[in-house]
Amino acid sequence: MIKTLIQFLFVCGFFLISGITLAQEVEIELGSDEIGLNETFTIKVTLSNEKIKSYDQFPDIPSFQKQGISQSSSMNLINGQMSSTNSIIQYYKPSRKGEFTLPSFEVAINGKNYSSPGKTITVGDPAVSSGRSGRNSVDPFADFFGRSQASEPEYVELDDDAFFSVSVDKEEVYQGEGFNLSLAFYMSEANQAPFQFHEPGRQLDDILKKIKPANAWEENFNITNIEPEQVTINGKRWTKFKVYEATFFPFSDGQIEIPQIPWEMIKYRVAKNPTFFGANRQEDFKTFYSNPKTITVKPLPPHPLKNEVSVGQFQLRENIKNIEVETGQGFDYSFGITGVGNINAISAPKRVSSANINTYDPNVRQQINRGYGRVSGIKEFNYYITINEAGEVDLANNFEWIYFDPEKAVYDTLKPAAQITVVGESKVNQAISSQRLGGLYDRISSEDNRFLNEKYKYYFTAAINVLLLLAVGLLALLIIRKK
């Protein structure tokens, strides 16, 4: 007897393992082609041998309204082979009679896309009896489990512990100083109400039209996936879902007003008496509202270049410190500005003209980093320089870059620390002779060097004067005749 029992358990275990390893199958089943105005159309997705962990939004149908989603699951043991199915059903209610087209669509189940060709749906007069498949159709297992066919599950709404927030890292900035703005949905660890995002892309497009400052430069952090993040607020743990983040650099002083923002979430109502095969939750919606924000933008202190300087915390990064070159020999010098601020708006350093040093327009390279709630990076200006006289050259006398530091509330200047040792004979005269003087000097070789004959000029002027006198006399004669 014991031996027989052990063999039976071994066989059951073998079949159980075999059943688990069955391949995943997904089937998309569409509702009836013809329904009454008082019936519902369904899209049913069935997943075999695997749980439904995630799924995408179901498609919209013209003139139909989504009525909710239900889930069900079942297990079968046939000839020792175990299999399971899990289903999701989306219900649609028609708003009018007619013929409507459900176009081909894709739905993502557990991260994989599955397609359906769609179909044409005809909505007719209200049906007398609910004989067709619909949301209110008879549960085939109701009699088997002793439940009434006419009874429907009662759904209740659970209290939630969640909120939507528009947050800024600074409520007062200087003109040109950046402030970080983010939008996020928060749920506490103790929250029991089931939520799901509802068309976040469409909602975000509408929100950004309201909150983006018109007179500011935007550095968007480009959030493409809404990922959960664990944070602690006032000693309480929350799950944060960030949907948007950007840093704005205002061009002018004044106030930036961010109004109260609505954010809609799908909040499911759960069955008061859940069943194994029935719809244990019902789709509903809840709108959360953020608090309004005001950011004050202060003008920069008086300075001759207050409308031209960059604002931020910056440092100078050079590619050389000390170098020895010969007169007339060119070398490369990089004036790199790195730090936190609007990297894109950084202008080239001011160059002080000198007869001893020649510089050419720089090549510019920049790198912008967006992360940790701020915008940072580097902008490099690469110069090609030649020096004509021997001696010690301090590049600090030839380059400078002025900016405003909002942390210290002062203007500051970045100057090179590089020292150039120049050896060799003077190249000043050679440099002058190699330059194009332009204008009149460029035309000397092509112009005629013969003197002009002034006599021809005299005859030409006299002929013009005679013609003018004749014209005046003719005009006077015409006037006298007319009178």
GROMACS .gro file of C-alpha atoms in nm:
model
  483
    1MET     CA    1   0.000   0.000   0.000
    2ILE     CA    2   0.276   0.245   0.094
    3LYS     CA    3   0.469   0.153  -0.223
    4THR     CA    4   0.162   0.218  -0.435
    5LEU     CA    5   0.109   0.557  -0.266
    6ILE     CA    6   0.470   0.658  -0.329
    7GLN     CA    7   0.438   0.565  -0.697
    8PHE     CA    8   0.118   0.765  -0.722
    9LEU     CA    9   0.281   1.076  -0.568
   10PHE     CA   10   0.581   1.038  -0.799
   11VAL     CA   11   0.354   1.023  -1.106
   12CYS     CA   12   0.153   1.324  -0.987
   13GLY     CA   13   0.473   1.522  -0.929
   14PHE     CA   14   0.598   1.429  -1.274
   15PHE     CA   15   0.276   1.546  -1.437
   16LEU     CA   16   0.276   1.863  -1.229
   17ILE     CA   17   0.626   1.954  -1.348
   18SER     CA   18   0.528   1.869  -1.705
   19GLY     CA   19   0.224   2.093  -1.679
   20ILE     CA   20   0.430   2.385  -1.553
   21THR     CA   21   0.661   2.363  -1.851
   22LEU     CA   22   0.380   2.393  -2.105
   23ALA     CA   23   0.436   2.668  -2.354
   24GLN     CA   24   0.264   3.002  -2.302
   25GLU     CA   25  -0.032   3.058  -2.534
   26VAL     CA   26  -0.228   3.382  -2.577
   27GLU     CA   27  -0.568   3.400  -2.743
   28ILE     CA   28  -0.762   3.718  -2.819
   29GLU     CA   29  -1.136   3.652  -2.846
   30LEU     CA   30  -1.371   3.921  -2.978
   31GLY     CA   31  -1.739   3.943  -2.890
   32SER     CA   32  -2.038   3.884  -3.115
   33ASP     CA   33  -2.073   4.055  -3.453
   34GLU     CA   34  -2.427   4.165  -3.367
   35ILE     CA   35  -2.542   4.296  -3.029
   36GLY     CA   36  -2.841   4.487  -2.899
   37LEU     CA   37  -2.826   4.844  -2.778
   38ASN     CA   38  -2.873   4.718  -2.422
   39GLU     CA   39  -2.596   4.456  -2.447
   40THR     CA   40  -2.219   4.476  -2.421
   41PHE     CA   41  -1.935   4.387  -2.653
   42THR     CA   42  -1.627   4.218  -2.509
   43ILE     CA   43  -1.260   4.169  -2.587
   44LYS     CA   44  -1.123   3.869  -2.398
   45VAL     CA   45  -0.753   3.787  -2.368
   46THR     CA   46  -0.672   3.439  -2.238
   47LEU     CA   47  -0.321   3.341  -2.127
   48SER     CA   48  -0.242   2.971  -2.086
   49ASN     CA   49  -0.002   2.828  -1.827
   50GLU     CA   50   0.116   3.162  -1.695
   51LYS     CA   51  -0.022   3.437  -1.472
   52ILE     CA   52  -0.112   3.775  -1.617
   53LYS     CA   53   0.137   4.007  -1.451
   54SER     CA   54   0.086   4.318  -1.665
   55TYR     CA   55  -0.129   4.429  -1.954
   56ASP     CA   56  -0.170   4.736  -2.174
   57GLN     CA   57  -0.475   4.952  -2.235
   58PHE     CA   58  -0.741   4.792  -2.454
   59PRO     CA   59  -0.833   4.976  -2.777
   60ASP     CA   60  -1.111   5.233  -2.805
   61ILE     CA   61  -1.414   5.158  -3.025
   62PRO     CA   62  -1.603   5.449  -3.190
   63SER     CA   63  -1.943   5.514  -3.026
   64PHE     CA   64  -1.864   5.260  -2.749
   65GLN     CA   65  -1.780   5.339  -2.387
   66LYS     CA   66  -1.551   5.123  -2.177
   67GLN     CA   67  -1.745   4.976  -1.887
   68GLY     CA   68  -1.476   4.804  -1.685
   69ILE     CA   69  -1.242   4.506  -1.677
   70SER     CA   70  -1.283   4.168  -1.510
   71GLN     CA   71  -1.034   3.888  -1.454
   72SER     CA   72  -1.077   3.515  -1.415
   73SER     CA   73  -0.860   3.206  -1.386
   74SER     CA   74  -0.904   2.828  -1.401
   75MET     CA   75  -0.701   2.508  -1.360
   76ASN     CA   76  -0.761   2.169  -1.523
   77LEU     CA   77  -0.615   1.823  -1.453
   78ILE     CA   78  -0.677   1.586  -1.743
   79ASN     CA   79  -0.503   1.246  -1.757
   80GLY     CA   80  -0.254   1.368  -1.503
   81GLN     CA   81  -0.170   1.674  -1.716
   82MET     CA   82  -0.223   2.003  -1.533
   83SER     CA   83  -0.298   2.325  -1.723
   84SER     CA   84  -0.417   2.671  -1.625
   85THR     CA   85  -0.575   2.969  -1.798
   86ASN     CA   86  -0.599   3.332  -1.693
   87SER     CA   87  -0.832   3.575  -1.867
   88ILE     CA   88  -0.894   3.950  -1.884
   89ILE     CA   89  -1.224   4.077  -2.026
   90GLN     CA   90  -1.278   4.440  -2.133
   91TYR     CA   91  -1.646   4.540  -2.160
   92TYR     CA   92  -1.782   4.801  -2.403
   93LYS     CA   93  -2.129   4.958  -2.400
   94PRO     CA   94  -2.270   5.099  -2.730
   95SER     CA   95  -2.409   5.453  -2.724
   96ARG     CA   96  -2.619   5.429  -3.042
   97LYS     CA   97  -2.733   5.190  -3.312
   98GLY     CA   98  -2.536   5.142  -3.631
   99GLU     CA   99  -2.242   4.961  -3.783
  100PHE     CA  100  -1.902   5.026  -3.629
  101THR     CA  101  -1.550   4.908  -3.705
  102LEU     CA  102  -1.301   4.786  -3.448
  103PRO     CA  103  -0.969   4.833  -3.634
  104SER     CA  104  -0.679   4.593  -3.599
  105PHE     CA  105  -0.495   4.645  -3.271
  106GLU     CA  106  -0.218   4.520  -3.047
  107VAL     CA  107  -0.228   4.460  -2.673
  108ALA     CA  108   0.076   4.401  -2.453
  109ILE     CA  109   0.051   4.105  -2.213
  110ASN     CA  110   0.345   4.049  -1.975
  111GLY     CA  111   0.560   4.277  -2.189
  112LYS     CA  112   0.488   4.103  -2.523
  113ASN     CA  113   0.262   4.240  -2.798
  114TYR     CA  114  -0.020   4.031  -2.944
  115SER     CA  115  -0.230   4.144  -3.240
  116SER     CA  116  -0.591   4.103  -3.350
  117PRO     CA  117  -0.737   4.180  -3.695
  118GLY     CA  118  -1.042   4.358  -3.548
  119LYS     CA  119  -1.396   4.322  -3.682
  120THR     CA  120  -1.719   4.500  -3.775
  121ILE     CA  121  -1.984   4.530  -3.502
  122THR     CA  122  -2.352   4.585  -3.576
  123VAL     CA  123  -2.561   4.742  -3.297
  124GLY     CA  124  -2.934   4.687  -3.334
  125ASP     CA  125  -3.249   4.736  -3.128
  126PRO     CA  126  -3.239   4.649  -2.759
  127ALA     CA  127  -3.253   4.275  -2.706
  128VAL     CA  128  -3.546   4.126  -2.519
  129SER     CA  129  -3.336   3.855  -2.356
  130SER     CA  130  -2.965   3.849  -2.289
  131GLY     CA  131  -2.905   3.534  -2.492
  132ARG     CA  132  -2.589   3.668  -2.649
  133SER     CA  133  -2.253   3.690  -2.488
  134GLY     CA  134  -2.219   4.008  -2.288
  135ARG     CA  135  -2.128   4.152  -1.955
  136ASN     CA  136  -2.465   4.057  -1.809
  137SER     CA  137  -2.466   3.704  -1.953
  138VAL     CA  138  -2.537   3.404  -1.733
  139ASP     CA  139  -2.249   3.260  -1.535
  140PRO     CA  140  -2.222   2.895  -1.650
  141PHE     CA  141  -2.081   2.796  -1.309
  142ALA     CA  142  -2.353   2.966  -1.104
  143ASP     CA  143  -2.569   2.653  -1.062
  144PHE     CA  144  -2.266   2.431  -1.005
  145PHE     CA  145  -2.156   2.639  -0.706
  146GLY     CA  146  -2.507   2.711  -0.587
  147ARG     CA  147  -2.510   3.082  -0.675
  148SER     CA  148  -2.813   3.264  -0.811
  149GLN     CA  149  -2.801   3.354  -1.180
  150ALA     CA  150  -2.963   3.689  -1.123
  151SER     CA  151  -2.721   3.803  -0.853
  152GLU     CA  152  -2.437   4.041  -0.944
  153PRO     CA  153  -2.132   4.109  -0.732
  154GLU     CA  154  -2.139   4.415  -0.512
  155TYR     CA  155  -1.836   4.639  -0.552
  156VAL     CA  156  -1.692   4.867  -0.288
  157GLU     CA  157  -1.432   5.143  -0.308
  158LEU     CA  158  -1.129   5.109  -0.083
  159ASP     CA  159  -0.979   5.410   0.089
  160ASP     CA  160  -0.654   5.512  -0.077
  161ASP     CA  161  -0.338   5.668   0.060
  162ALA     CA  162  -0.205   5.842  -0.250
  163PHE     CA  163  -0.158   6.191  -0.398
  164PHE     CA  164  -0.034   6.374  -0.708
  165SER     CA  165   0.228   6.646  -0.672
  166VAL     CA  166   0.393   6.922  -0.876
  167SER     CA  167   0.718   7.002  -0.697
  168VAL     CA  168   0.996   7.259  -0.749
  169ASP     CA  169   1.336   7.264  -0.582
  170LYS     CA  170   1.344   7.646  -0.549
  171GLU     CA  171   1.067   7.900  -0.500
  172GLU     CA  172   1.296   8.199  -0.558
  173VAL     CA  173   1.566   8.226  -0.826
  174TYR     CA  174   1.767   8.490  -1.007
  175GLN     CA  175   1.704   8.575  -1.369
  176GLY     CA  176   1.885   8.305  -1.572
  177GLU     CA  177   1.915   8.067  -1.273
  178GLY     CA  178   1.757   7.725  -1.321
  179PHE     CA  179   1.484   7.567  -1.110
  180ASN     CA  180   1.382   7.201  -1.130
  181LEU     CA  181   1.015   7.106  -1.180
  182SER     CA  182   0.878   6.752  -1.157
  183LEU     CA  183   0.537   6.581  -1.169
  184ALA     CA  184   0.485   6.255  -0.980
  185PHE     CA  185   0.217   6.026  -0.839
  186TYR     CA  186   0.277   5.889  -0.487
  187MET     CA  187   0.135   5.580  -0.311
  188SER     CA  188   0.221   5.489   0.045
  189GLU     CA  189   0.339   5.140   0.137
  190ALA     CA  190   0.017   5.095   0.337
  191ASN     CA  191  -0.209   5.177   0.042
  192GLN     CA  192  -0.453   4.894  -0.040
  193ALA     CA  193  -0.652   5.054  -0.323
  194PRO     CA  194  -0.555   4.916  -0.668
  195PHE     CA  195  -0.445   5.186  -0.916
  196GLN     CA  196  -0.337   5.194  -1.279
  197PHE     CA  197  -0.219   5.480  -1.502
  198HIS     CA  198  -0.477   5.614  -1.747
  199GLU     CA  199  -0.343   5.760  -2.075
  200PRO     CA  200  -0.043   5.934  -1.914
  201GLY     CA  201   0.091   6.061  -2.248
  202ARG     CA  202  -0.229   6.242  -2.342
  203GLN     CA  203  -0.271   6.386  -1.992
  204LEU     CA  204   0.088   6.507  -1.985
  205ASP     CA  205   0.052   6.689  -2.319
  206ASP     CA  206  -0.245   6.883  -2.182
  207ILE     CA  207  -0.068   6.960  -1.853
  208LEU     CA  208   0.252   7.093  -2.014
  209LYS     CA  209   0.050   7.348  -2.211
  210LYS     CA  210  -0.059   7.496  -1.877
  211ILE     CA  211   0.259   7.482  -1.670
  212LYS     CA  212   0.547   7.557  -1.910
  213PRO     CA  213   0.676   7.913  -1.858
  214ALA     CA  214   0.657   8.110  -2.183
  215ASN     CA  215   0.974   8.312  -2.125
  216ALA     CA  216   1.220   8.042  -2.016
  217TRP     CA  217   1.463   7.790  -2.163
  218GLU     CA  218   1.364   7.426  -2.099
  219GLU     CA  219   1.600   7.133  -2.043
  220ASN     CA  220   1.372   6.826  -2.051
  221PHE     CA  221   1.489   6.510  -1.871
  222ASN     CA  222   1.291   6.301  -2.126
  223ILE     CA  223   1.121   6.042  -1.904
  224THR     CA  224   1.007   5.760  -2.134
  225ASN     CA  225   0.920   5.490  -1.879
  226ILE     CA  226   0.728   5.543  -1.556
  227GLU     CA  227   0.938   5.353  -1.304
  228PRO     CA  228   0.862   5.310  -0.930
  229GLU     CA  229   1.104   5.472  -0.685
  230GLN     CA  230   1.110   5.427  -0.310
  231VAL     CA  231   1.126   5.756  -0.117
  232THR     CA  232   1.077   5.865   0.245
  233ILE     CA  233   0.870   6.174   0.328
  234ASN     CA  234   0.842   6.285   0.692
  235GLY     CA  235   0.951   5.941   0.808
  236LYS     CA  236   0.690   5.761   0.593
  237ARG     CA  237   0.781   5.539   0.299
  238TRP     CA  238   0.617   5.606  -0.037
  239THR     CA  239   0.639   5.466  -0.390
  240LYS     CA  240   0.701   5.753  -0.631
  241PHE     CA  241   0.605   5.737  -1.001
  242LYS     CA  242   0.767   6.032  -1.177
  243VAL     CA  243   0.594   6.125  -1.506
  244TYR     CA  244   0.780   6.448  -1.599
  245GLU     CA  245   1.094   6.639  -1.501
  246ALA     CA  246   1.265   6.944  -1.648
  247THR     CA  247   1.483   7.241  -1.548
  248PHE     CA  248   1.374   7.589  -1.657
  249PHE     CA  249   1.599   7.894  -1.694
  250PRO     CA  250   1.384   8.215  -1.694
  251PHE     CA  251   1.495   8.495  -1.925
  252SER     CA  252   1.337   8.782  -1.730
  253ASP     CA  253   1.238   8.871  -1.377
  254GLY     CA  254   0.884   8.850  -1.240
  255GLN     CA  255   0.665   8.564  -1.115
  256ILE     CA  256   0.596   8.222  -1.270
  257GLU     CA  257   0.254   8.085  -1.172
  258ILE     CA  258   0.191   7.708  -1.188
  259PRO     CA  259  -0.183   7.641  -1.145
  260GLN     CA  260  -0.355   7.347  -0.976
  261ILE     CA  261  -0.309   7.042  -1.200
  262PRO     CA  262  -0.554   6.747  -1.230
  263TRP     CA  263  -0.423   6.392  -1.279
  264GLU     CA  264  -0.663   6.104  -1.350
  265MET     CA  265  -0.590   5.748  -1.241
  266ILE     CA  266  -0.779   5.423  -1.292
  267LYS     CA  267  -0.894   5.314  -0.947
  268TYR     CA  268  -1.056   4.972  -0.924
  269ARG     CA  269  -1.352   4.898  -0.703
  270VAL     CA  270  -1.325   4.550  -0.555
  271ALA     CA  271  -1.598   4.289  -0.507
  272LYS     CA  272  -1.740   4.278  -0.158
  273ASN     CA  273  -1.772   3.899  -0.184
  274PRO     CA  274  -1.505   3.786  -0.430
  275THR     CA  275  -1.558   3.461  -0.623
  276PHE     CA  276  -1.318   3.233  -0.805
  277PHE     CA  277  -1.468   3.274  -1.152
  278GLY     CA  278  -1.649   3.607  -1.130
  279ALA     CA  279  -1.535   3.963  -1.192
  280ASN     CA  280  -1.368   4.057  -0.865
  281ARG     CA  281  -1.297   4.419  -0.949
  282GLN     CA  282  -1.458   4.697  -1.151
  283GLU     CA  283  -1.280   4.979  -1.332
  284ASP     CA  284  -1.347   5.330  -1.203
  285PHE     CA  285  -1.165   5.664  -1.218
  286LYS     CA  286  -1.036   5.910  -0.963
  287THR     CA  287  -0.885   6.253  -1.025
  288PHE     CA  288  -0.612   6.388  -0.798
  289TYR     CA  289  -0.518   6.757  -0.781
  290SER     CA  290  -0.180   6.913  -0.711
  291ASN     CA  291  -0.122   7.232  -0.513
  292PRO     CA  292  -0.045   7.551  -0.711
  293LYS     CA  293   0.310   7.687  -0.706
  294THR     CA  294   0.464   8.033  -0.746
  295ILE     CA  295   0.829   8.092  -0.840
  296THR     CA  296   0.969   8.442  -0.791
  297VAL     CA  297   1.238   8.545  -1.041
  298LYS     CA  298   1.466   8.821  -0.910
  299PRO     CA  299   1.661   9.061  -1.137
  300LEU     CA  300   2.040   9.043  -1.138
  301PRO     CA  301   2.234   9.310  -0.946
  302PRO     CA  302   2.354   9.613  -1.146
  303HIS     CA  303   2.644   9.538  -1.382
  304PRO     CA  304   2.738   9.659  -1.733
  305LEU     CA  305   2.701   9.301  -1.864
  306LYS     CA  306   2.398   9.190  -1.655
  307ASN     CA  307   2.196   9.109  -1.969
  308GLU     CA  308   2.477   8.908  -2.128
  309VAL     CA  309   2.638   8.697  -1.855
  310SER     CA  310   2.555   8.335  -1.769
  311VAL     CA  311   2.417   8.243  -1.426
  312GLY     CA  312   2.536   7.939  -1.230
  313GLN     CA  313   2.831   7.780  -1.052
  314PHE     CA  314   3.118   7.743  -1.299
  315GLN     CA  315   3.488   7.659  -1.307
  316LEU     CA  316   3.759   7.686  -1.572
  317ARG     CA  317   3.919   7.376  -1.720
  318GLU     CA  318   4.227   7.424  -1.942
  319ASN     CA  319   4.410   7.166  -2.148
  320ILE     CA  320   4.756   7.320  -2.089
  321LYS     CA  321   4.931   7.485  -1.795
  322ASN     CA  322   5.285   7.561  -1.916
  323ILE     CA  323   5.420   7.525  -2.265
  324GLU     CA  324   5.724   7.642  -2.465
  325VAL     CA  325   5.684   7.741  -2.831
  326GLU     CA  326   5.881   7.930  -3.095
  327THR     CA  327   5.774   8.265  -3.234
  328GLY     CA  328   5.524   8.224  -3.514
  329GLN     CA  329   5.461   7.860  -3.422
  330GLY     CA  330   5.092   7.782  -3.366
  331PHE     CA  331   4.950   7.580  -3.077
  332ASP     CA  332   4.604   7.472  -2.957
  333TYR     CA  333   4.449   7.609  -2.640
  334SER     CA  334   4.116   7.496  -2.486
  335PHE     CA  335   3.914   7.730  -2.263
  336GLY     CA  336   3.662   7.493  -2.099
  337ILE     CA  337   3.374   7.617  -1.881
  338THR     CA  338   3.225   7.343  -1.660
  339GLY     CA  339   2.964   7.353  -1.385
  340VAL     CA  340   2.591   7.375  -1.309
  341GLY     CA  341   2.371   7.606  -1.514
  342ASN     CA  342   2.241   7.671  -1.863
  343ILE     CA  343   2.532   7.517  -2.056
  344ASN     CA  344   2.364   7.583  -2.390
  345ALA     CA  345   2.362   7.961  -2.329
  346ILE     CA  346   2.733   7.995  -2.240
  347SER     CA  347   2.903   8.244  -2.474
  348ALA     CA  348   3.270   8.255  -2.578
  349PRO     CA  349   3.520   8.427  -2.345
  350LYS     CA  350   3.615   8.785  -2.416
  351ARG     CA  351   3.947   8.823  -2.603
  352VAL     CA  352   4.172   9.121  -2.531
  353SER     CA  353   4.340   9.236  -2.856
  354SER     CA  354   4.719   9.243  -2.865
  355ALA     CA  355   4.973   9.302  -3.142
  356ASN     CA  356   5.190   9.026  -3.004
  357ILE     CA  357   4.933   8.743  -3.010
  358ASN     CA  358   4.709   8.617  -3.290
  359THR     CA  359   4.393   8.414  -3.217
  360TYR     CA  360   4.134   8.274  -3.455
  361ASP     CA  361   3.763   8.194  -3.409
  362PRO     CA  362   3.732   7.887  -3.185
  363ASN     CA  363   3.583   7.547  -3.246
  364VAL     CA  364   3.305   7.483  -2.990
  365ARG     CA  365   3.212   7.155  -2.820
  366GLN     CA  366   2.954   7.109  -2.543
  367GLN     CA  367   2.816   6.825  -2.332
  368ILE     CA  368   2.498   6.857  -2.123
  369ASN     CA  369   2.410   6.621  -1.837
  370ARG     CA  370   2.057   6.604  -1.693
  371GLY     CA  371   2.020   6.411  -1.369
  372TYR     CA  372   1.985   6.430  -0.993
  373GLY     CA  373   1.750   6.725  -1.031
  374ARG     CA  374   1.995   6.958  -1.204
  375VAL     CA  375   2.157   7.045  -1.540
  376SER     CA  376   2.536   7.039  -1.560
  377GLY     CA  377   2.802   6.993  -1.823
  378ILE     CA  378   3.093   7.155  -2.005
  379LYS     CA  379   3.140   7.390  -2.300
  380GLU     CA  380   3.485   7.406  -2.457
  381PHE     CA  381   3.624   7.678  -2.685
  382ASN     CA  382   3.929   7.548  -2.874
  383TYR     CA  383   4.158   7.825  -3.005
  384TYR     CA  384   4.456   7.819  -3.243
  385ILE     CA  385   4.713   8.076  -3.123
  386THR     CA  386   5.040   8.217  -3.261
  387ILE     CA  387   5.277   8.455  -3.076
  388ASN     CA  388   5.519   8.686  -3.262
  389GLU     CA  389   5.758   8.808  -2.989
  390ALA     CA  390   5.981   8.608  -2.758
  391GLY     CA  391   5.918   8.623  -2.386
  392GLU     CA  392   5.678   8.507  -2.114
  393VAL     CA  393   5.311   8.536  -2.212
  394ASP     CA  394   5.035   8.518  -1.950
  395LEU     CA  395   4.708   8.414  -2.121
  396ALA     CA  396   4.513   8.567  -1.832
  397ASN     CA  397   4.584   8.903  -2.000
  398ASN     CA  398   4.418   8.785  -2.322
  399PHE     CA  399   4.107   8.586  -2.215
  400GLU     CA  400   3.836   8.641  -1.953
  401TRP     CA  401   3.481   8.514  -1.893
  402ILE     CA  402   3.240   8.690  -1.657
  403TYR     CA  403   2.941   8.516  -1.493
  404PHE     CA  404   2.704   8.556  -1.197
  405ASP     CA  405   2.715   8.310  -0.906
  406PRO     CA  406   2.362   8.287  -0.755
  407GLU     CA  407   2.484   8.104  -0.442
  408LYS     CA  408   2.724   8.387  -0.350
  409ALA     CA  409   2.513   8.656  -0.524
  410VAL     CA  410   2.827   8.806  -0.682
  411TYR     CA  411   2.977   8.846  -1.029
  412ASP     CA  412   3.296   8.651  -1.085
  413THR     CA  413   3.555   8.618  -1.363
  414LEU     CA  414   3.732   8.310  -1.499
  415LYS     CA  415   4.083   8.373  -1.634
  416PRO     CA  416   4.344   8.130  -1.769
  417ALA     CA  417   4.630   8.013  -1.553
  418ALA     CA  418   4.842   7.902  -1.851
  419GLN     CA  419   5.191   8.053  -1.894
  420ILE     CA  420   5.348   8.041  -2.241
  421THR     CA  421   5.726   8.062  -2.286
  422VAL     CA  422   5.810   8.197  -2.633
  423VAL     CA  423   6.162   8.167  -2.782
  424GLY     CA  424   6.310   8.273  -3.117
  425GLU     CA  425   6.345   8.590  -3.325
  426SER     CA  426   6.073   8.847  -3.364
  427LYS     CA  427   5.804   8.773  -3.625
  428VAL     CA  428   5.616   9.103  -3.592
  429ASN     CA  429   5.726   9.250  -3.932
  430GLN     CA  430   5.667   8.916  -4.102
  431ALA     CA  431   5.321   8.898  -3.955
  432ILE     CA  432   5.238   9.251  -4.078
  433SER     CA  433   5.364   9.182  -4.431
  434SER     CA  434   5.159   8.865  -4.451
  435GLN     CA  435   4.837   9.046  -4.367
  436ARG     CA  436   4.609   9.182  -4.644
  437LEU     CA  437   4.570   9.558  -4.613
  438GLY     CA  438   4.258   9.553  -4.829
  439GLY     CA  439   4.065   9.843  -4.978
  440LEU     CA  440   4.271  10.082  -5.192
  441TYR     CA  441   4.586   9.871  -5.158
  442ASP     CA  442   4.423   9.570  -5.323
  443ARG     CA  443   4.341   9.784  -5.633
  444ILE     CA  444   4.686   9.935  -5.689
  445SER     CA  445   4.810   9.658  -5.917
  446SER     CA  446   4.495   9.655  -6.133
  447GLU     CA  447   4.437  10.033  -6.179
  448ASP     CA  448   4.579  10.247  -6.470
  449ASN     CA  449   4.867  10.467  -6.355
  450ARG     CA  450   4.831  10.725  -6.643
  451PHE     CA  451   4.707  11.083  -6.576
  452LEU     CA  452   4.360  11.168  -6.702
  453ASN     CA  453   4.319  11.447  -6.960
  454GLU     CA  454   4.128  11.726  -6.780
  455LYS     CA  455   4.045  11.899  -7.117
  456TYR     CA  456   3.789  11.632  -7.208
  457LYS     CA  457   3.628  11.681  -6.872
  458TYR     CA  458   3.588  12.059  -6.942
  459TYR     CA  459   3.418  12.004  -7.281
  460PHE     CA  460   3.178  11.750  -7.135
  461THR     CA  461   3.072  11.989  -6.855
  462ALA     CA  462   3.016  12.277  -7.099
  463ALA     CA  463   2.794  12.062  -7.324
  464ILE     CA  464   2.576  11.964  -7.032
  465ASN     CA  465   2.529  12.328  -6.926
  466VAL     CA  466   2.426  12.433  -7.280
  467LEU     CA  467   2.164  12.156  -7.294
  468LEU     CA  468   2.020  12.270  -6.963
  469LEU     CA  469   1.989  12.631  -7.083
  470LEU     CA  470   1.811  12.523  -7.401
  471ALA     CA  471   1.564  12.316  -7.198
  472VAL     CA  472   1.484  12.613  -6.970
  473GLY     CA  473   1.433  12.845  -7.269
  474LEU     CA  474   1.199  12.598  -7.440
  475LEU     CA  475   0.994  12.565  -7.125
  476ALA     CA  476   0.961  12.946  -7.090
  477LEU     CA  477   0.850  12.976  -7.453
  478LEU     CA  478   0.574  12.718  -7.404
  479ILE     CA  479   0.444  12.902  -7.096
  480ILE     CA  480   0.430  13.241  -7.279
  481ARG     CA  481   0.244  13.091  -7.576
  482LYS     CA  482  -0.015  12.930  -7.351
  483LYS     CA  483  -0.094  13.262  -7.183
   0.00000   0.00000   0.00000
